């Protein structure tokens, strides 16, 4: 029986405290036909030294380490890894995250074979300092419905937590947008799913998403967040507008603008953003509020009334209440 080969792709930057756990969880997988591609995006810390010590413990593994000549960002690191992959399938794992089970890849590839899927989505555990929270992805059997769930951000939008046929990237020319650091996965994933013939869902939370890395892109707010979110929305709108079945995705794109605006406003409030950032977020078009949760609609109402200070307090109150309920 032929065993389908898979490449696990890991970008590395500022993860000295996390890379050992990540790498061990991958190199201990019981699936035999794995290529590992680690991309060093000019990390300034000792991540590569830690990784090298781990690699030396697994001489039987097929491991490729690529060093960027200069820091290019997460999107470029993902693209470098995909281009270097020799697997029929690729799987992204961020270097501060890890897999919870050493049979994860075997089970995912078994699911792929049984379903003859181009994409296999699996679930996540969100790892905090004092608890883990399991998130089950919403993956409708209808592919259009799934793309719309991603566009409207009603299911995880990151490329991690999935196994993808490599040809979706190479034959369809779907690449992460270099220079887009906040929202690069959000632009990539729905385009990959759009071209997939079959998407399967394995309801097992193998992917452990670590929320204790203060240096992670997703934990920091700046004006770049707003710029990138606007850029991401425009890229997706341009992509789907050019498709012959554009009308199937029009409603979800309108929902995407509204949710993005509300979530950026909350991040602005939590991150003590500037008035200029607030004005920039308010310029995002958002005409479809109704499907949003009440808390997000309230954020949009406060922004429409230019009640910046109350919005900032509301954002912080929400975080405080969550902390009390832990």
CSV table of C-alpha atoms in Angstrom, one decimal:
chain,number,residue,atom,x,y,z
A,1,UNK,CA,0.0,0.0,0.0
A,2,UNK,CA,1.4,3.4,-1.0
A,3,UNK,CA,1.6,5.9,1.9
A,4,UNK,CA,0.9,9.4,0.9
A,5,UNK,CA,3.7,11.8,1.8
A,6,UNK,CA,3.1,15.0,3.7
A,7,UNK,CA,5.3,18.0,4.5
A,8,UNK,CA,5.0,19.8,7.8
A,9,UNK,CA,5.9,23.5,7.5
A,10,UNK,CA,7.2,25.5,10.4
A,11,UNK,CA,8.2,29.2,10.2
A,12,UNK,CA,10.6,30.3,12.9
A,13,UNK,CA,10.9,33.7,14.5
A,14,UNK,CA,11.4,34.7,18.2
A,15,UNK,CA,10.2,31.3,19.6
A,16,UNK,CA,13.2,30.3,21.8
A,17,UNK,CA,10.9,29.3,24.6
A,18,UNK,CA,8.4,27.3,22.5
A,19,UNK,CA,10.3,25.7,19.6
A,20,UNK,CA,11.5,22.6,21.5
A,21,UNK,CA,8.0,21.5,22.5
A,22,UNK,CA,6.7,22.3,19.0
A,23,UNK,CA,9.5,20.4,17.2
A,24,UNK,CA,9.3,17.3,19.5
A,25,UNK,CA,5.5,17.1,19.0
A,26,UNK,CA,6.1,16.9,15.3
A,27,UNK,CA,9.2,14.7,15.1
A,28,UNK,CA,7.5,12.2,17.4
A,29,UNK,CA,4.6,11.6,15.0
A,30,UNK,CA,4.2,7.9,14.2
A,31,UNK,CA,3.4,8.5,10.5
A,32,UNK,CA,6.5,7.5,8.6
A,33,UNK,CA,6.3,9.5,5.3
A,34,UNK,CA,6.8,13.0,6.6
A,35,UNK,CA,9.1,15.8,5.4
A,36,UNK,CA,9.8,18.6,7.9
A,37,UNK,CA,10.5,22.1,6.5
A,38,UNK,CA,11.7,24.7,9.1
A,39,UNK,CA,12.1,28.2,7.8
A,40,UNK,CA,14.4,30.5,9.8
A,41,UNK,CA,13.1,34.0,9.1
A,42,UNK,CA,16.3,35.6,10.6
A,43,UNK,CA,15.2,35.0,14.1
A,44,UNK,CA,17.2,37.2,16.5
A,45,UNK,CA,17.1,34.8,19.5
A,46,UNK,CA,18.4,31.3,20.1
A,47,UNK,CA,15.5,29.5,18.4
A,48,UNK,CA,17.7,27.9,15.8
A,49,UNK,CA,20.2,26.6,18.3
A,50,UNK,CA,17.4,25.0,20.3
A,51,UNK,CA,15.9,23.5,17.2
A,52,UNK,CA,19.3,22.1,16.1
A,53,UNK,CA,19.7,20.3,19.4
A,54,UNK,CA,16.2,18.7,18.9
A,55,UNK,CA,16.9,17.7,15.3
A,56,UNK,CA,20.1,15.9,16.3
A,57,UNK,CA,17.9,13.5,18.3
A,58,UNK,CA,16.0,12.4,15.2
A,59,UNK,CA,18.6,11.5,12.6
A,60,UNK,CA,16.2,9.2,10.8
A,61,UNK,CA,13.8,12.0,10.0
A,62,UNK,CA,13.6,13.9,6.6
A,63,UNK,CA,14.3,17.4,7.8
A,64,UNK,CA,15.0,20.5,5.7
A,65,UNK,CA,16.1,23.8,7.3
A,66,UNK,CA,16.0,26.9,5.2
A,67,UNK,CA,17.5,30.2,6.3
A,68,UNK,CA,16.2,33.5,4.9
A,69,UNK,CA,18.9,36.0,4.1
A,70,UNK,CA,16.8,38.7,5.7
A,71,UNK,CA,13.6,38.9,7.7
A,72,UNK,CA,10.7,38.7,5.3
A,73,UNK,CA,7.7,38.1,7.6
A,74,UNK,CA,5.3,35.2,8.2
A,75,UNK,CA,3.7,35.2,4.8
A,76,UNK,CA,7.1,34.9,3.0
A,77,UNK,CA,8.2,32.2,5.4
A,78,UNK,CA,5.0,30.2,4.7
A,79,UNK,CA,5.6,30.6,0.9
A,80,UNK,CA,9.2,29.5,1.2
A,81,UNK,CA,8.1,26.4,3.0
A,82,UNK,CA,5.4,25.5,0.6
A,83,UNK,CA,7.8,25.8,-2.4
A,84,UNK,CA,10.3,23.6,-0.6
A,85,UNK,CA,7.8,20.9,0.3
A,86,UNK,CA,8.0,17.6,-1.6
A,87,UNK,CA,4.9,16.2,0.0
A,88,UNK,CA,1.6,15.7,-1.9
A,89,UNK,CA,0.0,17.4,1.1
A,90,UNK,CA,1.2,20.2,3.3
A,91,UNK,CA,0.4,21.0,7.0
A,92,UNK,CA,1.2,24.3,8.7
A,93,UNK,CA,2.3,24.5,12.3
A,94,UNK,CA,3.4,27.7,13.9
A,95,UNK,CA,6.5,27.4,15.9
A,96,UNK,CA,5.0,28.5,19.2
A,97,UNK,CA,2.2,25.9,18.9
A,98,UNK,CA,2.3,22.1,18.9
A,99,UNK,CA,0.3,18.9,18.3
A,100,UNK,CA,-1.3,17.1,21.2
A,101,UNK,CA,-1.1,13.5,20.0
A,102,UNK,CA,1.7,11.6,18.2
A,103,UNK,CA,-0.9,9.8,16.1
A,104,UNK,CA,-2.3,13.1,14.8
A,105,UNK,CA,-0.8,13.0,11.3
A,106,UNK,CA,-1.6,9.3,10.9
A,107,UNK,CA,-5.3,9.9,11.7
A,108,UNK,CA,-5.4,13.0,9.5
A,109,UNK,CA,-4.0,11.1,6.5
A,110,UNK,CA,-6.2,8.2,7.1
A,111,UNK,CA,-9.2,10.6,7.0
A,112,UNK,CA,-7.8,12.1,3.8
A,113,UNK,CA,-7.6,8.7,2.2
A,114,UNK,CA,-11.0,7.6,3.3
A,115,UNK,CA,-12.7,10.8,2.1
A,116,UNK,CA,-10.4,11.3,-0.9
A,117,UNK,CA,-10.2,14.9,0.3
A,118,UNK,CA,-8.1,17.8,-1.0
A,119,UNK,CA,-8.3,19.4,2.5
A,120,UNK,CA,-8.8,17.9,5.9
A,121,UNK,CA,-9.7,20.4,8.7
A,122,UNK,CA,-9.1,19.4,12.3
A,123,UNK,CA,-9.9,21.1,15.6
A,124,UNK,CA,-8.0,23.2,18.1
A,125,UNK,CA,-7.2,23.5,21.7
A,126,UNK,CA,-6.5,27.1,22.8
A,127,UNK,CA,-3.8,26.9,25.5
A,128,UNK,CA,-3.8,29.6,28.1
A,129,UNK,CA,-1.7,29.9,31.2
A,130,UNK,CA,-4.3,28.2,33.4
A,131,UNK,CA,-6.6,26.3,31.1
A,132,UNK,CA,-7.3,24.8,27.7
A,133,UNK,CA,-10.4,25.6,25.6
A,134,UNK,CA,-11.4,23.3,22.8
A,135,UNK,CA,-12.7,25.0,19.7
A,136,UNK,CA,-14.7,22.8,17.2
A,137,UNK,CA,-14.5,24.2,13.7
A,138,UNK,CA,-17.8,24.7,11.8
A,139,UNK,CA,-17.2,22.9,8.5
A,140,UNK,CA,-20.4,22.5,6.5
A,141,UNK,CA,-20.5,19.7,4.0
A,142,UNK,CA,-21.4,22.2,1.3
A,143,UNK,CA,-18.2,23.9,0.2
A,144,UNK,CA,-19.8,27.2,-0.6
A,145,UNK,CA,-21.3,27.4,2.8
A,146,UNK,CA,-17.8,26.6,4.4
A,147,UNK,CA,-16.1,29.4,2.3
A,148,UNK,CA,-18.8,31.8,3.5
A,149,UNK,CA,-18.3,30.8,7.1
A,150,UNK,CA,-14.6,31.6,6.7
A,151,UNK,CA,-15.2,34.9,5.0
A,152,UNK,CA,-17.7,36.0,7.7
A,153,UNK,CA,-15.3,34.8,10.4
A,154,UNK,CA,-17.7,32.3,11.9
A,155,UNK,CA,-15.2,29.5,11.9
A,156,UNK,CA,-11.4,29.5,12.3
A,157,UNK,CA,-9.6,31.4,9.5
A,158,UNK,CA,-6.0,30.3,10.1
A,159,UNK,CA,-4.3,27.8,7.8
A,160,UNK,CA,-3.0,25.9,10.8
A,161,UNK,CA,-5.5,23.2,11.8
A,162,UNK,CA,-5.6,21.9,8.3
A,163,UNK,CA,-4.0,19.5,5.8
A,164,UNK,CA,-4.0,20.9,2.2
A,165,UNK,CA,-3.1,19.3,-1.2
A,166,UNK,CA,0.0,21.2,-2.3
A,167,UNK,CA,-1.3,21.5,-5.9
A,168,UNK,CA,-4.0,23.9,-4.5
A,169,UNK,CA,-1.1,26.4,-4.0
A,170,UNK,CA,1.0,25.6,-7.0
A,171,UNK,CA,-1.5,25.0,-9.7
A,172,UNK,CA,-4.0,27.7,-8.6
A,173,UNK,CA,-1.2,30.2,-7.8
A,174,UNK,CA,-2.6,30.7,-4.2
A,175,UNK,CA,0.1,32.2,-2.0
A,176,UNK,CA,0.3,34.1,1.2
A,177,UNK,CA,0.5,37.8,0.5
A,178,UNK,CA,4.0,38.9,1.5
A,179,UNK,CA,4.0,42.1,3.6
A,180,UNK,CA,0.6,41.2,5.0
A,181,UNK,CA,1.3,40.2,8.6
A,182,UNK,CA,-2.1,40.5,10.2
A,183,UNK,CA,-4.7,38.6,8.2
A,184,UNK,CA,-2.4,36.6,5.9
A,185,UNK,CA,-4.1,33.3,6.7
A,186,UNK,CA,-7.6,34.9,6.4
A,187,UNK,CA,-6.7,35.8,2.8
A,188,UNK,CA,-5.2,32.4,1.9
A,189,UNK,CA,-7.6,29.9,3.4
A,190,UNK,CA,-10.9,30.8,1.6
A,191,UNK,CA,-9.1,30.9,-1.7
A,192,UNK,CA,-7.6,27.4,-1.1
A,193,UNK,CA,-11.0,26.0,0.0
A,194,UNK,CA,-12.7,27.6,-3.1
A,195,UNK,CA,-10.6,25.4,-5.4
A,196,UNK,CA,-10.8,22.2,-3.3
A,197,UNK,CA,-12.9,19.5,-4.7
A,198,UNK,CA,-13.6,17.9,-1.3
A,199,UNK,CA,-13.1,19.1,2.2
A,200,UNK,CA,-13.2,16.7,5.2
A,201,UNK,CA,-13.4,17.4,8.9
A,202,UNK,CA,-11.8,15.3,11.5
A,203,UNK,CA,-13.3,16.4,14.8
A,204,UNK,CA,-10.3,15.9,17.0
A,205,UNK,CA,-8.5,18.9,18.7
A,206,UNK,CA,-4.9,17.9,17.8
A,207,UNK,CA,-3.7,21.5,17.2
A,208,UNK,CA,-2.7,23.3,20.3
A,209,UNK,CA,-2.8,27.1,19.8
A,210,UNK,CA,-0.6,28.7,22.4
A,211,UNK,CA,-1.8,32.1,23.8
A,212,UNK,CA,1.2,32.8,26.1
A,213,UNK,CA,3.6,34.2,23.5
A,214,UNK,CA,3.7,37.9,24.0
A,215,UNK,CA,5.7,38.4,20.8
A,216,UNK,CA,3.1,36.7,18.6
A,217,UNK,CA,1.7,38.9,15.8
A,218,UNK,CA,-1.8,38.2,16.9
A,219,UNK,CA,-1.2,39.6,20.4
A,220,UNK,CA,-0.2,43.1,19.5
A,221,UNK,CA,-2.2,46.1,18.2
A,222,UNK,CA,-0.8,48.8,16.1
A,223,UNK,CA,-1.9,50.9,13.1
A,224,UNK,CA,-0.5,48.1,11.0
A,225,UNK,CA,-3.3,45.9,12.2
A,226,UNK,CA,-5.9,48.2,10.7
A,227,UNK,CA,-3.9,48.7,7.5
A,228,UNK,CA,-3.5,44.9,7.0
A,229,UNK,CA,-7.1,44.1,7.9
A,230,UNK,CA,-8.3,46.6,5.3
A,231,UNK,CA,-5.9,45.2,2.8
A,232,UNK,CA,-7.0,41.6,3.5
A,233,UNK,CA,-10.7,42.5,3.0
A,234,UNK,CA,-9.9,44.2,-0.3
A,235,UNK,CA,-7.9,41.3,-1.6
A,236,UNK,CA,-10.7,38.9,-0.8
A,237,UNK,CA,-13.3,41.1,-2.4
A,238,UNK,CA,-11.1,41.4,-5.5
A,239,UNK,CA,-10.7,37.6,-5.7
A,240,UNK,CA,-14.3,36.7,-5.3
A,241,UNK,CA,-15.6,39.6,-7.5
A,242,UNK,CA,-13.5,38.0,-10.3
A,243,UNK,CA,-15.2,34.6,-9.9
A,244,UNK,CA,-18.1,33.6,-12.1
A,245,UNK,CA,-20.2,32.6,-9.0
A,246,UNK,CA,-19.5,35.9,-7.1
A,247,UNK,CA,-23.1,36.2,-6.0
A,248,UNK,CA,-22.7,33.2,-3.8
A,249,UNK,CA,-20.2,35.0,-1.6
A,250,UNK,CA,-21.5,38.6,-1.7
A,251,UNK,CA,-23.5,38.4,1.6
A,252,UNK,CA,-20.6,36.8,3.4
A,253,UNK,CA,-18.2,39.5,2.2
A,254,UNK,CA,-20.5,42.2,3.6
A,255,UNK,CA,-20.6,40.4,6.9
A,256,UNK,CA,-16.8,40.2,6.8
A,257,UNK,CA,-16.5,44.0,6.6
A,258,UNK,CA,-18.8,44.5,9.6
A,259,UNK,CA,-17.2,41.8,11.8
A,260,UNK,CA,-13.7,43.0,10.9
A,261,UNK,CA,-14.6,46.6,11.8
A,262,UNK,CA,-16.1,45.6,15.1
A,263,UNK,CA,-13.2,43.3,16.1
A,264,UNK,CA,-10.6,46.0,15.1
A,265,UNK,CA,-12.5,48.5,17.3
A,266,UNK,CA,-12.3,46.1,20.3
A,267,UNK,CA,-8.6,45.5,19.7
A,268,UNK,CA,-8.2,49.3,19.4
A,269,UNK,CA,-9.9,49.8,22.8
A,270,UNK,CA,-7.9,47.1,24.5
A,271,UNK,CA,-4.6,48.3,22.9
A,272,UNK,CA,-5.1,52.0,23.7
A,273,UNK,CA,-5.0,52.9,20.1
A,274,UNK,CA,-4.8,56.5,18.8
A,275,UNK,CA,-7.6,58.7,17.5
A,276,UNK,CA,-6.0,58.3,14.0
A,277,UNK,CA,-6.4,54.5,14.3
A,278,UNK,CA,-10.0,54.9,15.4
A,279,UNK,CA,-10.8,57.1,12.4
A,280,UNK,CA,-9.1,54.6,10.1
A,281,UNK,CA,-11.1,51.8,11.5
A,282,UNK,CA,-14.3,53.8,11.2
A,283,UNK,CA,-13.6,54.2,7.5
A,284,UNK,CA,-14.2,50.5,6.9
A,285,UNK,CA,-17.5,50.1,5.1
A,286,UNK,CA,-19.9,48.0,7.2
A,287,UNK,CA,-23.5,47.9,6.1
A,288,UNK,CA,-24.6,44.5,7.3
A,289,UNK,CA,-24.7,44.5,11.1
A,290,UNK,CA,-27.7,42.2,11.8
A,291,UNK,CA,-26.0,38.8,11.8
A,292,UNK,CA,-23.4,40.0,14.3
A,293,UNK,CA,-23.6,39.2,18.0
A,294,UNK,CA,-25.2,41.9,20.1
A,295,UNK,CA,-21.8,42.9,21.7
A,296,UNK,CA,-20.3,43.5,18.3
A,297,UNK,CA,-23.3,45.5,17.1
A,298,UNK,CA,-23.0,47.7,20.2
A,299,UNK,CA,-19.4,48.4,19.4
A,300,UNK,CA,-20.4,49.5,15.9
A,301,UNK,CA,-23.1,51.8,17.3
A,302,UNK,CA,-20.7,53.4,19.8
A,303,UNK,CA,-18.3,54.0,16.9
A,304,UNK,CA,-21.0,55.5,14.7
A,305,UNK,CA,-21.8,57.9,17.5
A,306,UNK,CA,-18.0,58.7,17.8
A,307,UNK,CA,-18.1,57.6,21.5
A,308,UNK,CA,-14.4,56.6,21.5
A,309,UNK,CA,-13.9,56.7,25.3
A,310,UNK,CA,-17.0,54.7,26.1
A,311,UNK,CA,-16.0,52.2,23.4
A,312,UNK,CA,-12.6,51.8,25.0
A,313,UNK,CA,-14.1,51.3,28.4
A,314,UNK,CA,-16.6,48.8,27.1
A,315,UNK,CA,-13.8,46.8,25.4
A,316,UNK,CA,-11.8,46.6,28.6
A,317,UNK,CA,-14.9,45.7,30.7
A,318,UNK,CA,-15.5,42.8,28.4
A,319,UNK,CA,-11.9,41.5,29.0
A,320,UNK,CA,-12.2,42.0,32.7
A,321,UNK,CA,-15.5,40.1,32.9
A,322,UNK,CA,-13.9,37.2,30.9
A,323,UNK,CA,-11.1,37.2,33.4
A,324,UNK,CA,-13.5,37.0,36.4
A,325,UNK,CA,-15.3,34.1,34.8
A,326,UNK,CA,-12.2,32.0,34.3
